[in-house]
XYZ file of C-alpha atoms in Angstrom:
429
model
C 0.000 0.000 0.000
C 2.969 2.309 -0.305
C 5.980 3.425 1.769
C 4.396 6.289 3.672
C 5.554 7.680 6.992
C 2.786 7.977 9.566
C 2.378 9.471 13.015
C -0.578 9.826 15.352
C -2.296 12.656 17.161
C -3.490 11.614 20.607
C -4.969 14.225 22.936
C -4.793 11.781 25.845
C -0.984 12.049 25.609
C 0.292 15.591 26.136
C 3.382 14.891 24.024
C 1.231 13.685 21.107
C -1.634 16.176 21.484
C -2.915 18.342 18.638
C -1.764 21.527 20.366
C 1.726 20.074 20.786
C 1.997 18.797 17.172
C 0.090 21.463 15.207
C 3.136 23.654 14.512
C 5.212 20.675 13.302
C 2.350 19.507 11.065
C 2.109 22.902 9.373
C 5.892 23.318 8.970
C 6.220 19.882 7.362
C 3.111 20.449 5.213
C 1.846 17.094 6.437
C -1.598 15.781 5.646
C -3.809 14.801 8.565
C -6.077 11.800 7.968
C -9.251 11.760 10.034
C -9.817 8.200 11.244
C -13.515 8.401 12.139
C -16.572 8.994 9.983
C -18.729 9.464 13.054
C -16.541 12.289 14.433
C -15.315 13.587 11.079
C -16.860 17.054 11.129
C -16.009 17.664 14.779
C -12.390 16.626 14.283
C -12.081 18.652 11.086
C -13.265 21.820 12.886
C -10.751 21.166 15.650
C -7.891 20.769 13.162
C -8.853 23.910 11.278
C -8.991 25.878 14.527
C -5.266 25.124 14.862
C -4.540 26.396 11.357
C -4.254 22.946 9.738
C -5.730 22.854 6.234
C -4.273 19.709 4.645
C -7.008 17.345 5.821
C -8.404 14.168 4.261
C -10.953 11.556 5.236
C -8.620 8.718 6.189
C -11.420 6.194 6.400
C -12.462 6.729 2.783
C -8.835 6.818 1.612
C -7.908 3.526 3.240
C -11.272 2.012 2.356
C -10.343 2.480 -1.307
C -6.889 1.063 -0.673
C -8.385 -1.983 1.030
C -10.574 -2.546 -2.021
C -7.487 -2.391 -4.250
C -5.636 -4.812 -1.986
C -8.490 -7.331 -1.878
C -8.853 -7.103 -5.655
C -5.157 -7.681 -6.348
C -4.551 -10.264 -3.594
C -7.789 -12.255 -3.655
C -9.622 -11.148 -6.809
C -12.453 -9.704 -4.690
C -14.818 -7.488 -6.699
C -17.234 -5.188 -4.847
C -19.389 -4.107 -7.781
C -22.800 -5.758 -7.884
C -24.386 -7.740 -10.695
C -21.217 -9.106 -12.302
C -21.975 -12.254 -14.285
C -20.097 -15.321 -13.166
C -19.049 -13.784 -9.823
C -20.065 -15.783 -6.714
C -22.145 -14.143 -3.971
C -19.881 -12.084 -1.686
C -20.298 -12.163 2.106
C -18.395 -10.206 4.750
C -18.028 -12.426 7.804
C -17.222 -10.554 11.020
C -14.999 -12.210 13.643
C -14.771 -10.412 16.981
C -12.472 -12.865 18.759
C -15.005 -13.640 21.516
C -15.697 -17.172 22.814
C -14.181 -18.873 19.758
C -16.917 -17.358 17.544
C -19.122 -20.275 18.622
C -22.273 -18.216 17.982
C -21.546 -18.537 14.250
C -21.296 -22.327 14.263
C -20.113 -23.411 10.812
C -22.221 -20.991 8.753
C -19.086 -19.979 6.844
C -18.291 -23.553 5.810
C -21.793 -24.032 4.420
C -21.552 -20.723 2.541
C -18.241 -21.790 1.026
C -19.662 -25.182 0.013
C -22.551 -23.416 -1.721
C -20.090 -21.369 -3.751
C -20.163 -18.047 -1.894
C -17.042 -15.928 -1.624
C -16.428 -15.280 2.085
C -14.190 -12.453 3.289
C -13.321 -12.739 6.969
C -13.263 -9.359 8.722
C -11.397 -9.435 12.036
C -12.268 -6.485 14.254
C -8.828 -6.465 15.887
C -5.392 -8.021 15.626
C -6.330 -10.188 18.614
C -9.391 -11.475 16.745
C -7.164 -12.342 13.789
C -4.710 -14.276 15.970
C -7.558 -16.245 17.571
C -8.944 -17.173 14.146
C -5.696 -17.836 12.228
C -6.594 -21.423 11.360
C -10.068 -20.433 10.215
C -9.034 -17.623 7.879
C -5.572 -18.686 6.703
C -6.615 -19.978 3.264
C -9.311 -17.383 2.630
C -9.550 -13.625 2.030
C -9.271 -11.792 5.342
C -8.413 -8.414 6.787
C -8.375 -6.460 10.043
C -10.725 -3.478 10.003
C -13.016 -1.477 12.254
C -16.632 -0.717 11.394
C -15.873 2.601 9.696
C -13.562 0.841 7.249
C -15.990 -2.040 6.783
C -18.695 0.429 5.744
C -16.435 1.785 3.001
C -16.080 -1.671 1.457
C -19.828 -1.954 0.754
C -20.205 -5.717 0.846
C -23.506 -6.939 -0.631
C -24.094 -8.628 2.743
C -22.336 -8.703 6.107
C -22.981 -11.198 8.895
C -22.165 -9.647 12.241
C -23.023 -9.440 15.909
C -22.394 -5.818 16.807
C -24.584 -2.746 16.894
C -22.535 -0.245 14.885
C -23.165 -1.213 11.266
C -24.752 2.043 10.160
C -24.405 4.535 7.343
C -23.622 2.098 4.540
C -25.267 0.345 1.614
C -24.504 -3.133 2.876
C -27.296 -5.525 3.841
C -26.413 -6.443 7.417
C -27.580 -9.568 9.236
C -27.409 -9.837 13.024
C -26.742 -13.044 14.916
C -26.064 -12.477 18.597
C -23.860 -14.168 21.163
C -26.803 -15.704 23.039
C -29.638 -18.098 22.310
C -31.976 -15.641 24.069
C -31.111 -12.959 21.497
C -31.802 -9.393 22.609
C -33.937 -10.499 25.568
C -30.896 -10.493 27.850
C -29.827 -7.043 26.662
C -33.329 -5.600 26.972
C -34.072 -6.922 30.460
C -30.592 -7.445 31.986
C -28.975 -5.681 34.915
C -27.323 -3.207 32.511
C -30.608 -2.593 30.709
C -30.365 1.208 30.657
C -27.070 1.086 28.755
C -27.944 -1.968 26.704
C -31.287 -0.630 25.535
C -29.371 2.006 23.601
C -27.634 -0.902 21.861
C -31.015 -2.529 21.186
C -32.263 0.693 19.596
C -29.130 0.843 17.422
C -29.616 -2.765 16.325
C -33.221 -2.135 15.356
C -32.228 0.974 13.397
C -29.047 -0.260 11.723
C -29.560 -3.910 10.842
C -31.556 -5.140 7.862
C -31.995 -8.727 9.092
C -32.367 -10.147 12.609
C -31.677 -13.878 12.792
C -33.904 -15.096 15.637
C -32.589 -18.113 17.600
C -35.969 -19.202 19.037
C -39.687 -18.663 18.423
C -39.927 -16.627 21.620
C -37.159 -14.288 20.480
C -38.711 -14.001 16.998
C -41.968 -12.859 18.614
C -40.015 -10.415 20.772
C -38.261 -8.914 17.720
C -41.616 -8.476 15.968
C -42.945 -6.823 19.128
C -40.028 -4.352 19.155
C -40.757 -3.473 15.527
C -44.467 -3.043 16.197
C -43.866 -0.793 19.215
C -41.630 1.458 17.125
C -43.778 1.398 14.007
C -40.924 -0.112 11.981
C -41.250 -2.117 8.789
C -37.719 -3.445 9.166
C -35.489 -5.196 10.053
C -36.638 -8.476 8.552
C -37.028 -11.092 11.309
C -35.922 -14.555 10.190
C -36.705 -17.711 12.179
C -33.156 -18.987 12.026
C -32.040 -20.982 15.061
C -28.781 -20.756 16.991
C -25.708 -22.635 15.703
C -23.797 -22.531 18.980
C -26.655 -24.223 20.821
C -26.883 -26.949 18.169
C -23.197 -27.747 18.631
C -23.491 -27.698 22.424
C -26.455 -30.083 22.389
C -24.646 -32.529 20.094
C -21.527 -32.394 22.283
C -23.568 -32.923 25.447
C -25.563 -35.846 24.064
C -22.387 -37.472 22.791
C -20.898 -37.156 26.292
C -23.955 -38.789 27.871
C -23.687 -41.778 25.514
C -20.137 -42.495 26.668
C -20.281 -41.748 30.403
C -22.305 -42.886 33.406
C -23.617 -39.810 35.214
C -24.123 -39.084 38.900
C -25.643 -35.612 39.105
C -24.684 -34.175 42.493
C -23.717 -30.588 41.708
C -25.307 -27.190 41.297
C -23.830 -24.658 38.864
C -23.981 -21.054 40.085
C -23.533 -18.208 37.619
C -25.575 -15.589 39.492
C -23.859 -12.232 39.885
C -24.482 -10.759 43.348
C -22.625 -9.204 46.261
C -20.188 -11.435 48.145
C -22.391 -11.578 51.268
C -25.396 -12.779 49.252
C -23.397 -15.402 47.353
C -21.684 -16.782 50.466
C -25.061 -17.148 52.183
C -26.356 -19.022 49.109
C -23.244 -21.223 48.909
C -23.408 -22.152 52.597
C -27.104 -23.020 52.321
C -26.399 -25.334 49.369
C -23.403 -26.955 51.049
C -25.504 -27.595 54.162
C -27.918 -29.798 52.165
C -25.059 -31.812 50.694
C -24.767 -30.140 47.279
C -21.431 -29.587 45.573
C -21.063 -26.199 43.853
C -19.590 -25.256 40.489
C -19.168 -21.485 40.524
C -18.868 -20.103 37.017
C -18.472 -16.301 36.931
C -19.181 -14.441 33.712
C -15.995 -13.994 31.602
C -16.264 -10.212 32.013
C -16.375 -10.571 35.816
C -13.316 -12.804 36.273
C -11.264 -9.967 37.789
C -14.080 -8.586 39.950
C -13.926 -8.192 43.728
C -16.730 -10.733 44.169
C -14.826 -13.457 42.319
C -11.671 -12.631 44.271
C -13.631 -12.857 47.536
C -15.211 -16.196 46.617
C -11.845 -17.673 45.665
C -10.391 -16.542 48.987
C -13.338 -17.713 51.111
C -13.653 -21.172 49.543
C -9.991 -21.896 48.840
C -9.262 -25.512 49.701
C -12.939 -26.487 49.854
C -13.140 -29.596 47.694
C -16.891 -29.190 47.312
C -16.606 -25.817 45.597
C -15.117 -25.683 42.096
C -14.491 -22.277 40.543
C -14.650 -22.780 36.792
C -12.951 -20.105 34.653
C -12.637 -22.105 31.448
C -13.689 -20.363 28.186
C -16.655 -22.724 27.716
C -18.769 -24.759 30.119
C -17.832 -28.392 29.538
C -20.243 -31.232 28.841
C -18.889 -33.001 31.938
C -19.886 -30.146 34.266
C -23.277 -29.831 32.575
C -23.886 -33.542 33.118
C -22.756 -33.438 36.769
C -25.252 -30.696 37.590
C -28.854 -30.991 38.755
C -29.690 -27.380 38.005
C -28.127 -24.020 37.263
C -28.660 -20.951 39.464
C -28.414 -17.862 37.295
C -29.634 -14.329 36.689
C -29.424 -12.224 33.505
C -27.282 -14.694 31.600
C -27.496 -16.459 28.260
C -26.889 -19.685 30.194
C -30.373 -19.267 31.641
C -31.565 -20.332 28.179
C -28.777 -22.477 26.735
C -28.507 -24.660 29.870
C -32.105 -25.979 29.953
C -32.274 -26.417 26.175
C -29.026 -28.424 26.297
C -29.504 -30.510 29.455
C -33.333 -30.593 29.699
C -32.936 -29.450 33.323
C -34.545 -26.284 34.738
C -32.807 -23.063 35.741
C -33.360 -21.272 39.030
C -33.359 -17.519 38.437
C -31.937 -16.169 41.693
C -33.581 -12.829 42.342
C -32.432 -11.352 45.680
C -33.092 -7.817 44.407
C -36.624 -8.465 43.153
C -35.843 -7.658 39.501
C -37.448 -10.635 37.774
C -40.640 -10.235 39.776
C -40.989 -6.444 39.812
C -39.406 -5.348 36.554
C -41.940 -5.302 33.717
C -39.595 -4.702 30.779
C -41.134 -1.346 29.862
C -44.531 -3.022 29.498
C -43.175 -5.767 27.255
C -45.539 -8.677 26.630
C -42.579 -11.063 26.463
C -40.292 -11.308 29.513
C -36.842 -12.764 30.124
C -38.475 -15.230 32.551
C -39.907 -18.292 30.770
C -42.064 -20.501 32.987
C -41.330 -23.530 30.792
C -37.663 -23.613 31.802
C -37.273 -21.190 34.747
C -38.083 -21.098 38.473
C -37.750 -17.756 40.294
C -36.365 -17.672 43.859
C -35.512 -14.612 45.923
C -34.196 -16.234 49.127
C -31.713 -18.958 50.048
C -34.466 -21.004 51.678
C -36.496 -20.944 48.451
C -33.465 -22.045 46.430
C -32.783 -24.938 48.813
C -36.422 -26.022 48.621
C -36.483 -25.873 44.808
C -33.211 -27.802 44.480
C -34.818 -30.568 46.550
C -37.923 -30.516 44.361
C -35.862 -30.623 41.152
C -33.963 -33.689 42.418
C -37.254 -35.491 42.992
C -38.903 -34.323 39.772
C -35.919 -34.379 37.401
C -37.448 -36.954 35.050
C -40.598 -34.845 34.765
C -38.501 -31.766 33.949
C -36.512 -33.736 31.348
C -39.698 -34.747 29.544
C -41.377 -31.352 29.848
C -38.384 -29.325 28.633
C -37.756 -31.921 25.921
C -41.232 -31.319 24.503
C -40.822 -27.549 24.798
C -37.435 -27.671 23.082
C -38.970 -29.331 20.021
C -41.534 -26.531 19.795
C -39.292 -23.589 20.636
C -35.952 -24.137 18.901
C -35.797 -23.213 15.221
C -34.044 -25.410 12.644
C -33.076 -27.735 15.470
C -29.554 -29.135 14.966
C -29.373 -27.701 11.430
C -29.352 -23.930 11.978
C -25.880 -23.276 10.517
C -26.904 -24.847 7.222
C -30.314 -23.135 7.142
C -28.856 -19.707 7.935
C -26.240 -20.170 5.211
C -28.944 -21.150 2.712
C -31.002 -18.085 3.577
C -28.043 -15.697 3.271
C -26.846 -17.269 0.020
C -30.291 -17.011 -1.581
C -30.770 -13.491 -0.253
C -27.819 -12.142 -2.249
C -27.545 -14.644 -5.110
């Protein structure tokens, strides 16, 4: 892309600030490239206020250069309607949780004859996906640069794909879709993300019938004709179910444990743990990946260090062995509150010491995070202990009941990767 010398303006570093570098920039007649479409006008005004006039839109400049690179290196053509050219799909990789939410959609697209360009959102995402992308077109780019490339279709799981001509399809990181974002403990912040998703995406790939109804409800409430809601299924859940059932075929199971993923203050969690230990339950404590360095996790590690009946699981994914060993999962606003029962056919206890599941109405939403078919709500330790005892006695009933519900609720059961790929391929063919 050329032998150009580059430097960076960074107002968070006094030595690299605009005020510090403005004189040097003007003396050297350097060109300043603005690296954000969103803040372009604001940054341009700021540069001009310092007497800098040689200004270009760096995003558009390097967007064009990326097009040239992809054309010369991989024979990628971004113009539409070219005879003989395969359908082109941008495939976003964020580097989170092994991209399991995407299943093997890309492999099905490739088998159908689509041209897949892997877009890694960071260098870290590229390193985590080296094996996946090595033999295929790939690049590292942020969303501003992606927008400049104007793919016919992009498959992603973020909420910033706006201001472009691309058809964008959303598949989230959870089998409960946007329900967790809309009703979770960070709902005030996350609802802004929900609004952005509804405004910016053209297609929402719904993992379950419940979530599909919820997406249609969000559209109706806002008077929107789009995005298109597709009953798609959830590839990650398909893979987890197959892995779990394969494990059960090859192992004899003695379910004696309770998995706890609930996020609460240390005092509340220790009271819950002690109550469970007192009735003979072993505990698998699995904090959310984003909470691994939190004070609560540190406290729990310190308090239960050396206790052989408490396992603190920090592995990237919850193993089939731990799922099989458990009788139930005690959770809160977590995607596991949905993936666990659909995988194991065992119920989830939603631990609600703050009264959120009971009192919070989801801004009048007809569809809640709580699903009576797979969830039990408890607000006190004594209620949890009682329900754990009931689940032990009624586990076969729960297995049968959730098994029937799973057949009704899950979309494209065990074939969602293939069905999503077929839909996307036909949508742009």
